[in-house]
Coordinates of C-alpha atoms in Angstrom, one line a residue:
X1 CA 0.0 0.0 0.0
X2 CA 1.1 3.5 -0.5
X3 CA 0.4 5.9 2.7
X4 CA -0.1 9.4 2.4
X5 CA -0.9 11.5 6.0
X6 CA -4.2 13.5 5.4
X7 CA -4.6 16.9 6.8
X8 CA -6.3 15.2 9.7
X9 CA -3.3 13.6 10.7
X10 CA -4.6 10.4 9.9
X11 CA -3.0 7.7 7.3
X12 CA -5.1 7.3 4.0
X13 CA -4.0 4.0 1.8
X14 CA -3.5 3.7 -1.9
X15 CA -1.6 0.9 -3.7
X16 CA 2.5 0.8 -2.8
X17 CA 4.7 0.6 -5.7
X18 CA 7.7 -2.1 -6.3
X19 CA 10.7 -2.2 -3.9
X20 CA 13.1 0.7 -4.4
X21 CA 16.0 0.7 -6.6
X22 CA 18.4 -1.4 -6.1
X23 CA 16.8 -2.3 -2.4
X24 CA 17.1 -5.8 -2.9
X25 CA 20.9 -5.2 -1.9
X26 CA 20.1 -3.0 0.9
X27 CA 20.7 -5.4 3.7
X28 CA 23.0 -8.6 4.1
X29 CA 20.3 -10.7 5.5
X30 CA 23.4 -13.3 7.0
X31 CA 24.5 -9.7 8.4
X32 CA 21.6 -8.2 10.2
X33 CA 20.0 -11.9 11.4
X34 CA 23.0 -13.1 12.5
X35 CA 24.8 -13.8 15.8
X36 CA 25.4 -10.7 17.8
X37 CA 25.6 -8.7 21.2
X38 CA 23.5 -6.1 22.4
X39 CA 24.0 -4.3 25.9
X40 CA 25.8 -7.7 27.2
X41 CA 22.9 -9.8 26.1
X42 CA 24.2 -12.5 23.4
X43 CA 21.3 -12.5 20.2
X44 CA 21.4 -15.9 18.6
X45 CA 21.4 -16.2 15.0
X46 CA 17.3 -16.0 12.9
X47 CA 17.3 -18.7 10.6
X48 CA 15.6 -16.2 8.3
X49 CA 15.9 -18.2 5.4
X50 CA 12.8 -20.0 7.0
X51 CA 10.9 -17.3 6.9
X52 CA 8.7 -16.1 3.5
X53 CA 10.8 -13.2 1.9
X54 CA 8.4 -10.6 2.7
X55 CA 9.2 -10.9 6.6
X56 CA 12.3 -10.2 5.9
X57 CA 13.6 -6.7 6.5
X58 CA 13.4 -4.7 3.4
X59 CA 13.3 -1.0 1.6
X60 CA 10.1 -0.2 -0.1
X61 CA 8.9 2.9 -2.1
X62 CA 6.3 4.9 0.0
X63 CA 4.1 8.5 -0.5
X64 CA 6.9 11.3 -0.3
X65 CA 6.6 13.7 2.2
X66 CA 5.7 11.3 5.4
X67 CA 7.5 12.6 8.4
X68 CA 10.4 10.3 9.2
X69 CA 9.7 8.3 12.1
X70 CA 5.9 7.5 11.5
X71 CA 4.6 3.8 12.4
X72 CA 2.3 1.9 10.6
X73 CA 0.6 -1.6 9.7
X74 CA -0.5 -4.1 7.8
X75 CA -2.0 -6.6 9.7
X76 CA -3.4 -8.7 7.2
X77 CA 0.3 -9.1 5.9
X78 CA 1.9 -9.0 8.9
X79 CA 4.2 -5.9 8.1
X80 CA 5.0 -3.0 9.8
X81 CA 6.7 0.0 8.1
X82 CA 8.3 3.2 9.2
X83 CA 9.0 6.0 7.1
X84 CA 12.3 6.9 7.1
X85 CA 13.9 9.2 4.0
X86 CA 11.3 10.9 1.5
X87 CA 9.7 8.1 -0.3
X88 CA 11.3 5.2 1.3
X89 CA 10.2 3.6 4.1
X90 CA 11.4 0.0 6.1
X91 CA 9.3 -2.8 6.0
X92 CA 9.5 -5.8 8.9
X93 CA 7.8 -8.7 9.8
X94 CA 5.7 -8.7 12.5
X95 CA 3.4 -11.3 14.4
X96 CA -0.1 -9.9 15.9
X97 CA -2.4 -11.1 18.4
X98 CA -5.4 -13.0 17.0
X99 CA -8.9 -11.7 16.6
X100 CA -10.6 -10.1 18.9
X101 CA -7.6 -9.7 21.0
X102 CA -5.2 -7.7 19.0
X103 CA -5.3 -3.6 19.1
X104 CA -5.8 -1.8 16.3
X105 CA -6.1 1.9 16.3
X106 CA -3.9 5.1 16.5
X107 CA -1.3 6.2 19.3
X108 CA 1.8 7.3 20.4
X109 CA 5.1 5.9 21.2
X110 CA 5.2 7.0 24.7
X111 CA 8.6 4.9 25.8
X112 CA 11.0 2.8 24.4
X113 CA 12.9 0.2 26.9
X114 CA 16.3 -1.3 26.2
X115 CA 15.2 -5.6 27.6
X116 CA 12.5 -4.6 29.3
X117 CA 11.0 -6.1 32.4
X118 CA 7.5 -7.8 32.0
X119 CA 4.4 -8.3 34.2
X120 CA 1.4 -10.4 32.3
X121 CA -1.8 -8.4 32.8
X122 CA -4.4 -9.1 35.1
X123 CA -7.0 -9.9 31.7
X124 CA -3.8 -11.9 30.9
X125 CA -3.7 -14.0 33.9
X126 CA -7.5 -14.4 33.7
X127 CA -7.7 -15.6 30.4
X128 CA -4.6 -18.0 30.6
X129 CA -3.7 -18.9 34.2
X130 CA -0.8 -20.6 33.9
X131 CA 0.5 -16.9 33.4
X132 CA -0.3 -16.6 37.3
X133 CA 3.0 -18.0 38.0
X134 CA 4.6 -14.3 36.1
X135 CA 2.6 -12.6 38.1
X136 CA 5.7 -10.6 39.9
X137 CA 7.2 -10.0 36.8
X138 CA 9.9 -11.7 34.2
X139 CA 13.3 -9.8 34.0
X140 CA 14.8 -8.5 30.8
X141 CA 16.7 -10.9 28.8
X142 CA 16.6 -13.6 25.8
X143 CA 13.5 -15.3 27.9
X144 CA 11.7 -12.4 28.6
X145 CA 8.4 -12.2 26.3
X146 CA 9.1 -8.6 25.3
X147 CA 12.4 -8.9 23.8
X148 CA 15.1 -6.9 23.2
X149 CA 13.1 -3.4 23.0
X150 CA 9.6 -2.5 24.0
X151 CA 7.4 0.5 22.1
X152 CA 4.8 1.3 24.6
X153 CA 2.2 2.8 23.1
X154 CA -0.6 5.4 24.3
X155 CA -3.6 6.3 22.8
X156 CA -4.7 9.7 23.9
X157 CA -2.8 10.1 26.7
X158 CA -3.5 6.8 28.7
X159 CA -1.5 3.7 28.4
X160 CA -3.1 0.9 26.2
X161 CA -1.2 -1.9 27.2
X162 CA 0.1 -2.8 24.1
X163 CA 3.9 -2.7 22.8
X164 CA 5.4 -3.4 20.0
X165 CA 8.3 -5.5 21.1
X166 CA 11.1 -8.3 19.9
X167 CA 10.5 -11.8 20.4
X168 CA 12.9 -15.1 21.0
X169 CA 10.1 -17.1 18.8
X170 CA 11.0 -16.4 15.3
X171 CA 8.6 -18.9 14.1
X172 CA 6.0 -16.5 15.6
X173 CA 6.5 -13.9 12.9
X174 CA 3.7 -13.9 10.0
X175 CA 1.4 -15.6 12.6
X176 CA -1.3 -14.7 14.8
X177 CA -0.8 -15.7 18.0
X178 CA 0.3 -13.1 20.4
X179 CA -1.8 -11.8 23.4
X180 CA -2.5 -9.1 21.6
X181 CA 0.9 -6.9 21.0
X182 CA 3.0 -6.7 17.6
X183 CA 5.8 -8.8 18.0
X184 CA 9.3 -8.3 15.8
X185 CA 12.2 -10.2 15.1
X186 CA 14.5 -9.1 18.2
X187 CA 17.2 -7.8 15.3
X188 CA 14.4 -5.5 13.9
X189 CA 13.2 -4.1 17.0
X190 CA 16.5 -2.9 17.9
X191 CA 16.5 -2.0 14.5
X192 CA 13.2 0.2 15.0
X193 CA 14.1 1.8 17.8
X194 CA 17.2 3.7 16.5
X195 CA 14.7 5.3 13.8
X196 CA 12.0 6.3 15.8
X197 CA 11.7 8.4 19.1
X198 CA 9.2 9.0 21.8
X199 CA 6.1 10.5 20.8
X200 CA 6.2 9.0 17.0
X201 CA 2.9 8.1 15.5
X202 CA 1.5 4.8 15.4
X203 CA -1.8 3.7 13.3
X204 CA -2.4 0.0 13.4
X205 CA -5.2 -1.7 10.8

């Protein structure tokens, strides 16, 4: 699809065009999915090559003129794009929470934490109580459900409870299956997060 921001502020969609020139070079996948170290955590190789293509991160040919930094999705493809020079944007991967309990809408990237801490929910624990046993809270690391980086995202000022965060399950990706969040390959969340900043737009559909 090809996103233009209305004078509303909102996202209008029209048809995207083909990958940028010469974008198919734009990233060594072996590179960028490979074994590496972030903040003394050890990140363990994607086998990304078992993932469909368009999972994979990628530079695609947007609306010029969208402010760099802007977040937004494509659920039924599992993608998530953010703007970054005029006419480009990066596309990822993402996996989604099924229906009826993934969010959709328009907010804010309020914070963005470096292998955050998580707490399940109390609707979490409700609906799945072997999450009880979380209920003081996972620490940051490679086990931790949120990954490497958590977006947390607001929607008119209050907190919705749902990030967009990295994930140890690469299988996940293209799936729905999450609780609800969008979930990213823990290399392209860290990825994310050094191209957007607190207070970017979001619009998930």
């Amino acid at each position: 699809m090809f996103f233009a921001l209305a004078a509303n502020g909102t996202l209008t969609a029209r048809p995207f065009g083909s990958p940028s020139a010469g974008s198919a070079a734009e990233f060594d996948y072996s590179a960028i999915y490979g074994k590496g170290s972030d903040h003394g955590v050890d990140l363990p190789a994607v086998p990304y090559a078992k993932l469909e293509k368009r999972l994979l991160r990628h530079v695609v040919t947007v609306e010029p003129g969208l402010p760099s930094g802007l977040i937004w999705t494509d659920m039924s493809r599992h993608n998530l794009y953010v703007s970054t020079t005029s006419g480009q944007a990066i596309r990822y991967g993402i996996g989604i929470g099924r229906q009826g309990v993934r969010w959709t809408g328009k907010g804010v990237v309020e914070t963005i934490r470096t292998w955050p801490s998580w707490t399940p929910t109390r609707e979490m624990r409700d609906r799945w109580p072997e999450l009880e046993a979380y209920g003081e809270g996972v620490p940051g690391g490679l086990q931790n459900p949120l990954g490497a980086r958590a977006l947390y995202i607001f929607e008119n000022g209050r907190d919705t409870l749902y990030r967009v965060h990295g994930t140890p399950e690469w299988w996940s990706i293209g799936r729905d299956m999450s609780s609800g969040c969008i979930r990213m390959l823990n290399q392209d969340v860290i990825d994310l997060s050094t191209r957007v900043a607190t207070g970017a737009i979001i619009d998930a559909r």
